[in-house]
PDB file of C-alpha atoms in Angstrom:
ATOM      1  CA  MET A   1     -37.119 -17.588  14.286  1.00 87.00           C
ATOM      2  CA  SER A   2     -37.994 -16.114  10.720  1.00 97.00           C
ATOM      3  CA  ILE A   3     -39.080 -12.329   9.986  1.00 98.00           C
ATOM      4  CA  ALA A   4     -42.661 -13.723   9.799  1.00 98.00           C
ATOM      5  CA  GLU A   5     -42.466 -15.423  13.081  1.00 98.00           C
ATOM      6  CA  ASN A   6     -40.893 -12.563  14.714  1.00 98.00           C
ATOM      7  CA  VAL A   7     -43.769 -10.220  13.359  1.00 98.00           C
ATOM      8  CA  LYS A   8     -46.439 -12.366  14.392  1.00 98.00           C
ATOM      9  CA  LEU A   9     -45.109 -12.687  18.192  1.00 98.00           C
ATOM     10  CA  VAL A  10     -44.423  -9.107  18.425  1.00 98.00           C
ATOM     11  CA  LYS A  11     -48.012  -8.553  17.481  1.00 98.00           C
ATOM     12  CA  GLU A  12     -49.428 -10.858  19.513  1.00 98.00           C
ATOM     13  CA  ASN A  13     -47.373  -9.155  22.543  1.00 98.00           C
ATOM     14  CA  ILE A  14     -49.078  -5.892  21.414  1.00 98.00           C
ATOM     15  CA  GLU A  15     -52.370  -7.147  21.339  1.00 98.00           C
ATOM     16  CA  ALA A  16     -51.869  -8.883  24.712  1.00 98.00           C
ATOM     17  CA  ALA A  17     -50.418  -5.651  26.388  1.00 98.00           C
ATOM     18  CA  ALA A  18     -53.211  -3.616  24.832  1.00 98.00           C
ATOM     19  CA  ILE A  19     -55.961  -5.864  26.005  1.00 98.00           C
ATOM     20  CA  ARG A  20     -54.273  -6.020  29.659  1.00 97.00           C
ATOM     21  CA  CYS A  21     -54.734  -2.149  30.072  1.00 96.00           C
ATOM     22  CA  GLY A  22     -58.270  -1.999  28.364  1.00 97.00           C
ATOM     23  CA  ARG A  23     -56.909  -0.618  24.783  1.00 97.00           C
ATOM     24  CA  ASP A  24     -58.154  -1.574  21.520  1.00 98.00           C
ATOM     25  CA  PRO A  25     -55.210  -3.487  20.027  1.00 97.00           C
ATOM     26  CA  ALA A  26     -56.002  -1.817  16.332  1.00 97.00           C
ATOM     27  CA  ASP A  27     -55.163   1.408  17.741  1.00 98.00           C
ATOM     28  CA  ILE A  28     -51.450   0.497  18.148  1.00 98.00           C
ATOM     29  CA  LYS A  29     -49.154   0.395  15.102  1.00 98.00           C
ATOM     30  CA  LEU A  30     -46.209  -1.488  14.666  1.00 98.00           C
ATOM     31  CA  VAL A  31     -42.978   0.233  13.009  1.00 98.00           C
ATOM     32  CA  ALA A  32     -40.377  -1.991  11.629  1.00 98.00           C
ATOM     33  CA  ALA A  33     -37.158  -0.238  12.453  1.00 98.00           C
ATOM     34  CA  THR A  34     -35.504  -1.332   9.087  1.00 98.00           C
ATOM     35  CA  LYS A  35     -32.016  -0.051   9.608  1.00 96.00           C
ATOM     36  CA  MET A  36     -29.162  -1.912   8.423  1.00 95.00           C
ATOM     37  CA  ASN A  37     -31.773  -4.609   6.737  1.00 97.00           C
ATOM     38  CA  ASP A  38     -31.468  -4.694   2.813  1.00 97.00           C
ATOM     39  CA  ALA A  39     -34.557  -4.381   0.675  1.00 97.00           C
ATOM     40  CA  PHE A  40     -35.243  -8.165   0.695  1.00 97.00           C
ATOM     41  CA  ARG A  41     -35.512  -8.111   4.383  1.00 98.00           C
ATOM     42  CA  VAL A  42     -37.718  -5.253   4.428  1.00 98.00           C
ATOM     43  CA  ARG A  43     -40.296  -6.628   1.928  1.00 98.00           C
ATOM     44  CA  GLU A  44     -40.089  -9.816   4.108  1.00 98.00           C
ATOM     45  CA  ALA A  45     -41.271  -7.738   7.185  1.00 98.00           C
ATOM     46  CA  ILE A  46     -44.031  -5.989   4.983  1.00 98.00           C
ATOM     47  CA  ALA A  47     -45.307  -9.217   3.528  1.00 98.00           C
ATOM     48  CA  ALA A  48     -45.617 -10.440   7.408  1.00 98.00           C
ATOM     49  CA  GLY A  49     -47.834  -7.788   8.296  1.00 98.00           C
ATOM     50  CA  VAL A  50     -45.743  -4.709   9.731  1.00 98.00           C
ATOM     51  CA  ASP A  51     -47.867  -1.541   9.693  1.00 98.00           C
ATOM     52  CA  ILE A  52     -45.051   0.743   9.020  1.00 98.00           C
ATOM     53  CA  CYS A  53     -41.690   0.970   7.933  1.00 98.00           C
ATOM     54  CA  GLY A  54     -39.410   3.306   9.741  1.00 98.00           C
ATOM     55  CA  GLU A  55     -35.645   4.382   8.561  1.00 98.00           C
ATOM     56  CA  ASN A  56     -33.239   5.870  10.747  1.00 97.00           C
ATOM     57  CA  ARG A  57     -30.631   6.965   7.764  1.00 97.00           C
ATOM     58  CA  VAL A  58     -31.185   9.317   4.999  1.00 98.00           C
ATOM     59  CA  GLN A  59     -28.923   7.636   2.678  1.00 97.00           C
ATOM     60  CA  GLU A  60     -29.953   4.150   3.339  1.00 97.00           C
ATOM     61  CA  LEU A  61     -33.582   5.495   3.161  1.00 98.00           C
ATOM     62  CA  GLN A  62     -32.947   6.883  -0.584  1.00 98.00           C
ATOM     63  CA  GLU A  63     -31.173   3.519  -1.386  1.00 97.00           C
ATOM     64  CA  LYS A  64     -34.071   1.360  -0.350  1.00 98.00           C
ATOM     65  CA  LEU A  65     -36.757   3.709  -2.088  1.00 98.00           C
ATOM     66  CA  ALA A  66     -34.782   3.226  -5.363  1.00 97.00           C
ATOM     67  CA  GLN A  67     -34.951  -0.453  -4.932  1.00 98.00           C
ATOM     68  CA  GLY A  68     -38.804  -0.521  -3.955  1.00 98.00           C
ATOM     69  CA  ALA A  69     -38.132  -1.810  -0.702  1.00 98.00           C
ATOM     70  CA  TYR A  70     -41.048   0.135   1.192  1.00 98.00           C
ATOM     71  CA  ASP A  71     -43.879  -0.525  -1.711  1.00 97.00           C
ATOM     72  CA  GLY A  72     -47.102  -1.167  -0.260  1.00 95.00           C
ATOM     73  CA  CYS A  73     -46.077   0.230   3.111  1.00 98.00           C
ATOM     74  CA  PRO A  74     -46.390   3.695   4.870  1.00 98.00           C
ATOM     75  CA  LEU A  75     -42.665   5.265   5.383  1.00 98.00           C
ATOM     76  CA  HIS A  76     -41.640   7.143   8.531  1.00 98.00           C
ATOM     77  CA  PHE A  77     -38.073   8.626   9.308  1.00 98.00           C
ATOM     78  CA  ILE A  78     -37.373   7.582  12.885  1.00 98.00           C
ATOM     79  CA  GLY A  79     -33.556   8.564  13.134  1.00 97.00           C
ATOM     80  CA  HIS A  80     -31.774  11.469  13.870  1.00 96.00           C
ATOM     81  CA  LEU A  81     -32.084  14.107  11.166  1.00 98.00           C
ATOM     82  CA  GLN A  82     -29.519  17.081  10.089  1.00 97.00           C
ATOM     83  CA  LYS A  83     -30.890  19.898   8.872  1.00 97.00           C
ATOM     84  CA  ASN A  84     -28.732  19.338   5.402  1.00 98.00           C
ATOM     85  CA  LYS A  85     -30.630  16.188   4.917  1.00 98.00           C
ATOM     86  CA  VAL A  86     -34.247  17.480   5.214  1.00 98.00           C
ATOM     87  CA  LYS A  87     -34.548  18.247   1.740  1.00 97.00           C
ATOM     88  CA  TYR A  88     -33.852  14.417   0.871  1.00 98.00           C
ATOM     89  CA  ILE A  89     -36.876  13.147   2.776  1.00 98.00           C
ATOM     90  CA  ILE A  90     -39.511  15.907   2.472  1.00 97.00           C
ATOM     91  CA  GLY A  91     -42.303  14.203   0.250  1.00 95.00           C
ATOM     92  CA  LYS A  92     -40.760  10.926   0.642  1.00 97.00           C
ATOM     93  CA  VAL A  93     -41.831  10.062   4.221  1.00 98.00           C
ATOM     94  CA  GLU A  94     -45.406  10.506   5.733  1.00 98.00           C
ATOM     95  CA  LEU A  95     -44.121  11.364   9.271  1.00 98.00           C
ATOM     96  CA  ILE A  96     -40.844  12.477  10.864  1.00 98.00           C
ATOM     97  CA  HIS A  97     -40.727  11.004  14.302  1.00 98.00           C
ATOM     98  CA  SER A  98     -37.478  12.843  15.326  1.00 97.00           C
ATOM     99  CA  VAL A  99     -37.614  16.681  15.329  1.00 98.00           C
ATOM    100  CA  ASP A 100     -35.424  17.797  18.246  1.00 97.00           C
ATOM    101  CA  SER A 101     -35.192  21.614  17.606  1.00 97.00           C
ATOM    102  CA  VAL A 102     -37.080  24.685  16.329  1.00 98.00           C
ATOM    103  CA  SER A 103     -34.529  25.249  13.911  1.00 98.00           C
ATOM    104  CA  LEU A 104     -35.139  21.829  12.251  1.00 98.00           C
ATOM    105  CA  ALA A 105     -38.855  22.131  12.236  1.00 98.00           C
ATOM    106  CA  GLN A 106     -38.212  25.361  10.440  1.00 98.00           C
ATOM    107  CA  GLU A 107     -36.175  23.845   7.761  1.00 98.00           C
ATOM    108  CA  ILE A 108     -38.578  21.046   7.450  1.00 98.00           C
ATOM    109  CA  ASN A 109     -41.319  23.891   7.231  1.00 98.00           C
ATOM    110  CA  LYS A 110     -39.264  25.795   4.596  1.00 98.00           C
ATOM    111  CA  ARG A 111     -38.606  22.493   2.332  1.00 98.00           C
ATOM    112  CA  ALA A 112     -42.311  21.588   2.697  1.00 98.00           C
ATOM    113  CA  ALA A 113     -43.753  24.804   1.681  1.00 98.00           C
ATOM    114  CA  ALA A 114     -41.443  24.986  -1.442  1.00 98.00           C
ATOM    115  CA  LEU A 115     -43.013  21.711  -2.711  1.00 98.00           C
ATOM    116  CA  GLY A 116     -46.488  22.804  -1.639  1.00 98.00           C
ATOM    117  CA  LEU A 117     -46.967  20.124   0.905  1.00 97.00           C
ATOM    118  CA  THR A 118     -47.784  19.757   4.614  1.00 98.00           C
ATOM    119  CA  GLN A 119     -45.086  17.645   6.264  1.00 98.00           C
ATOM    120  CA  ASP A 120     -46.325  15.858   9.663  1.00 98.00           C
ATOM    121  CA  ILE A 121     -43.899  15.323  12.491  1.00 98.00           C
ATOM    122  CA  LEU A 122     -43.406  14.415  15.909  1.00 98.00           C
ATOM    123  CA  LEU A 123     -41.548  16.144  18.461  1.00 98.00           C
ATOM    124  CA  GLU A 124     -38.598  14.350  20.340  1.00 98.00           C
ATOM    125  CA  VAL A 125     -38.543  14.677  23.827  1.00 98.00           C
ATOM    126  CA  ASN A 126     -35.451  13.831  25.839  1.00 97.00           C
ATOM    127  CA  ILE A 127     -37.293  12.394  28.701  1.00 95.00           C
ATOM    128  CA  GLY A 128     -34.472  10.903  30.605  1.00 91.00           C
ATOM    129  CA  ALA A 129     -32.630  14.399  30.459  1.00 88.00           C
ATOM    130  CA  GLU A 130     -29.602  12.657  29.006  1.00 87.00           C
ATOM    131  CA  GLU A 131     -26.662  14.752  28.036  1.00 88.00           C
ATOM    132  CA  ASN A 132     -25.758  12.325  25.113  1.00 88.00           C
ATOM    133  CA  LYS A 133     -29.186  12.479  23.625  1.00 89.00           C
ATOM    134  CA  SER A 134     -31.145  15.007  21.388  1.00 91.00           C
ATOM    135  CA  GLY A 135     -34.599  16.138  21.936  1.00 96.00           C
ATOM    136  CA  PHE A 136     -36.544  18.939  23.682  1.00 98.00           C
ATOM    137  CA  ALA A 137     -36.574  18.865  27.659  1.00 97.00           C
ATOM    138  CA  PRO A 138     -40.357  18.491  28.471  1.00 97.00           C
ATOM    139  CA  GLU A 139     -40.154  22.162  29.860  1.00 96.00           C
ATOM    140  CA  GLU A 140     -38.978  23.524  26.625  1.00 96.00           C
ATOM    141  CA  LEU A 141     -42.163  21.941  24.619  1.00 96.00           C
ATOM    142  CA  ALA A 142     -44.657  24.905  25.363  1.00 94.00           C
ATOM    143  CA  CYS A 143     -42.227  27.622  24.242  1.00 95.00           C
ATOM    144  CA  ALA A 144     -41.280  25.518  21.016  1.00 96.00           C
ATOM    145  CA  LEU A 145     -44.907  24.712  20.114  1.00 96.00           C
ATOM    146  CA  ASP A 146     -45.383  28.417  20.356  1.00 94.00           C
ATOM    147  CA  GLU A 147     -42.591  29.323  17.822  1.00 95.00           C
ATOM    148  CA  MET A 148     -43.883  26.576  15.537  1.00 95.00           C
ATOM    149  CA  ALA A 149     -47.313  27.571  15.439  1.00 91.00           C
ATOM    150  CA  GLN A 150     -46.057  30.350  12.942  1.00 92.00           C
ATOM    151  CA  PHE A 151     -44.904  27.528  10.541  1.00 96.00           C
ATOM    152  CA  SER A 152     -47.749  26.823   8.103  1.00 95.00           C
ATOM    153  CA  SER A 153     -46.257  23.783   6.166  1.00 98.00           C
ATOM    154  CA  ILE A 154     -45.971  21.499   9.293  1.00 98.00           C
ATOM    155  CA  ARG A 155     -48.335  19.851  11.352  1.00 97.00           C
ATOM    156  CA  VAL A 156     -47.322  18.279  14.675  1.00 98.00           C
ATOM    157  CA  LEU A 157     -49.058  15.155  15.514  1.00 98.00           C
ATOM    158  CA  GLY A 158     -47.565  13.891  18.556  1.00 98.00           C
ATOM    159  CA  LEU A 159     -44.455  13.159  20.578  1.00 98.00           C
ATOM    160  CA  MET A 160     -41.606  10.732  20.461  1.00 98.00           C
ATOM    161  CA  ALA A 161     -39.132   9.617  23.038  1.00 97.00           C
ATOM    162  CA  ILE A 162     -36.238   7.012  23.698  1.00 94.00           C
ATOM    163  CA  PRO A 163     -35.739   6.649  27.351  1.00 92.00           C
ATOM    164  CA  PRO A 164     -32.634   5.532  29.207  1.00 88.00           C
ATOM    165  CA  VAL A 165     -31.192   2.026  28.226  1.00 84.00           C
ATOM    166  CA  CYS A 166     -31.961  -0.092  30.973  1.00 77.00           C
ATOM    167  CA  GLU A 167     -31.958  -3.906  31.500  1.00 76.00           C
ATOM    168  CA  ILE A 168     -35.255  -4.430  32.940  1.00 81.00           C
ATOM    169  CA  SER A 169     -38.063  -2.975  30.778  1.00 82.00           C
ATOM    170  CA  GLU A 170     -40.129  -2.151  33.789  1.00 90.00           C
ATOM    171  CA  ASN A 171     -37.672   0.490  34.781  1.00 89.00           C
ATOM    172  CA  ASN A 172     -38.835   2.509  31.905  1.00 93.00           C
ATOM    173  CA  ARG A 173     -42.494   2.842  32.819  1.00 96.00           C
ATOM    174  CA  VAL A 174     -41.847   6.027  34.791  1.00 96.00           C
ATOM    175  CA  TYR A 175     -40.553   7.446  31.495  1.00 97.00           C
ATOM    176  CA  PHE A 176     -43.260   6.262  29.514  1.00 97.00           C
ATOM    177  CA  ARG A 177     -45.830   7.594  32.036  1.00 97.00           C
ATOM    178  CA  ARG A 178     -44.370  11.043  31.971  1.00 97.00           C
ATOM    179  CA  MET A 179     -44.730  11.212  28.096  1.00 98.00           C
ATOM    180  CA  LYS A 180     -48.300  10.334  28.081  1.00 98.00           C
ATOM    181  CA  GLN A 181     -48.929  13.293  30.694  1.00 98.00           C
ATOM    182  CA  LEU A 182     -47.023  15.441  28.284  1.00 97.00           C
ATOM    183  CA  PHE A 183     -49.136  14.254  25.735  1.00 97.00           C
ATOM    184  CA  ILE A 184     -52.335  14.886  27.116  1.00 97.00           C
ATOM    185  CA  ASP A 185     -51.368  18.280  28.655  1.00 96.00           C
ATOM    186  CA  ILE A 186     -50.139  19.556  25.131  1.00 96.00           C
ATOM    187  CA  GLY A 187     -53.501  18.219  23.676  1.00 94.00           C
ATOM    188  CA  GLN A 188     -55.719  20.437  25.994  1.00 94.00           C
ATOM    189  CA  LYS A 189     -54.040  23.465  24.474  1.00 92.00           C
ATOM    190  CA  LYS A 190     -54.854  25.115  21.464  1.00 85.00           C
ATOM    191  CA  TYR A 191     -52.359  25.523  18.457  1.00 86.00           C
ATOM    192  CA  ASP A 192     -52.994  25.957  14.821  1.00 84.00           C
ATOM    193  CA  ASN A 193     -50.940  23.216  13.754  1.00 92.00           C
ATOM    194  CA  VAL A 194     -50.896  21.077  16.719  1.00 94.00           C
ATOM    195  CA  ILE A 195     -53.079  17.876  16.624  1.00 94.00           C
ATOM    196  CA  MET A 196     -52.053  15.308  19.733  1.00 96.00           C
ATOM    197  CA  GLN A 197     -52.754  11.932  17.903  1.00 97.00           C
ATOM    198  CA  LEU A 198     -49.510   9.935  18.048  1.00 98.00           C
ATOM    199  CA  LEU A 199     -47.249   8.939  20.787  1.00 98.00           C
ATOM    200  CA  SER A 200     -44.153   7.063  19.453  1.00 98.00           C
ATOM    201  CA  MET A 201     -42.352   5.150  22.397  1.00 98.00           C
ATOM    202  CA  GLY A 202     -40.994   1.713  22.890  1.00 96.00           C
ATOM    203  CA  MET A 203     -38.669  -0.266  21.311  1.00 96.00           C
ATOM    204  CA  SER A 204     -37.658  -4.050  20.938  1.00 95.00           C
ATOM    205  CA  ALA A 205     -36.705  -4.279  24.764  1.00 93.00           C
ATOM    206  CA  ASP A 206     -39.705  -2.415  26.351  1.00 95.00           C
ATOM    207  CA  TYR A 207     -42.637  -2.043  23.891  1.00 97.00           C
ATOM    208  CA  GLU A 208     -45.129  -3.660  25.567  1.00 97.00           C
ATOM    209  CA  VAL A 209     -44.596  -1.613  28.715  1.00 97.00           C
ATOM    210  CA  ALA A 210     -44.712   1.454  26.436  1.00 97.00           C
ATOM    211  CA  VAL A 211     -48.271   0.194  25.074  1.00 98.00           C
ATOM    212  CA  GLU A 212     -49.330  -0.326  28.556  1.00 98.00           C
ATOM    213  CA  GLU A 213     -48.445   3.448  29.052  1.00 98.00           C
ATOM    214  CA  GLY A 214     -50.234   4.576  25.915  1.00 98.00           C
ATOM    215  CA  ALA A 215     -47.977   4.370  22.896  1.00 98.00           C
ATOM    216  CA  ASN A 216     -49.624   4.052  19.644  1.00 98.00           C
ATOM    217  CA  LEU A 217     -46.392   3.645  17.647  1.00 98.00           C
ATOM    218  CA  VAL A 218     -43.833   1.328  18.776  1.00 98.00           C
ATOM    219  CA  ARG A 219     -40.611   0.883  16.829  1.00 98.00           C
ATOM    220  CA  VAL A 220     -39.264  -2.548  17.049  1.00 98.00           C
ATOM    221  CA  GLY A 221     -35.714  -3.751  14.905  1.00 97.00           C
ATOM    222  CA  THR A 222     -34.111  -6.373  16.869  1.00 96.00           C
ATOM    223  CA  GLY A 223     -37.541  -8.111  17.872  1.00 97.00           C
ATOM    224  CA  ILE A 224     -38.168  -8.354  14.228  1.00 98.00           C
ATOM    225  CA  PHE A 225     -34.940  -8.697  12.291  1.00 97.00           C
ATOM    226  CA  GLY A 226     -32.634  -9.959  14.868  1.00 92.00           C
ATOM    227  CA  ALA A 227     -29.487  -8.400  16.253  1.00 85.00           C
ATOM    228  CA  ARG A 228     -27.502  -5.941  13.810  1.00 71.00           C
ATOM    229  CA  ASN A 229     -23.989  -6.643  13.090  1.00 65.00           C
ATOM    230  CA  TYR A 230     -22.539  -3.042  13.500  1.00 58.00           C
ATOM    231  CA  ALA A 231     -19.001  -4.636  12.274  1.00 56.00           C
ATOM    232  CA  LEU A 232     -20.283  -4.969   8.838  1.00 54.00           C
ATOM    233  CA  LYS A 233     -20.959  -1.017   8.737  1.00 53.00           C
TER     234      LYS A 233
END
């Protein structure tokens, strides 16, 4: 199938999942995970109707920006972000999905303040308590948000998670459900720079289940572009 056909299918699946649980499909945005896809293919996905482009790697983001790959489409950063790379994406992306520590949030705040900007972010939650994954433990979020309340140049718009890899998408429902509850709980508290609007969860293998459990940003790469060939990198 072509990229355009894949995008059409994914959007139809999102719509069906939303309707199954009584949600408005218009409230869910499709983030094309563009890692390892060149500018031409990214532009194909944009033309096919993806809502947002999401890039995982800072260097790749810089290269594609220079090529005009994302023109006409909002750009998010969705991969692991090192503190020494923050300076390269502030002012370039609308949203950073993967803020996994207070120290990273502090660096983003510093860089944004220097540019006179407010950077929107999501907090990454290690919802499966996996040792090999970054992110806040759920029980750490309250303290982290208390610390971030002093950062005037960031705005926390929600949460992001990557649940454990599993062969059956249904098995991730429990993690998505926990994320939605965290999202609700935080939204009921009052923080100066926190507005719980966005819940980023679900990828190619499980985005329909994620939508059913409350995701309003789904990050789909393989489902749009096909399998990545990591042997080429």
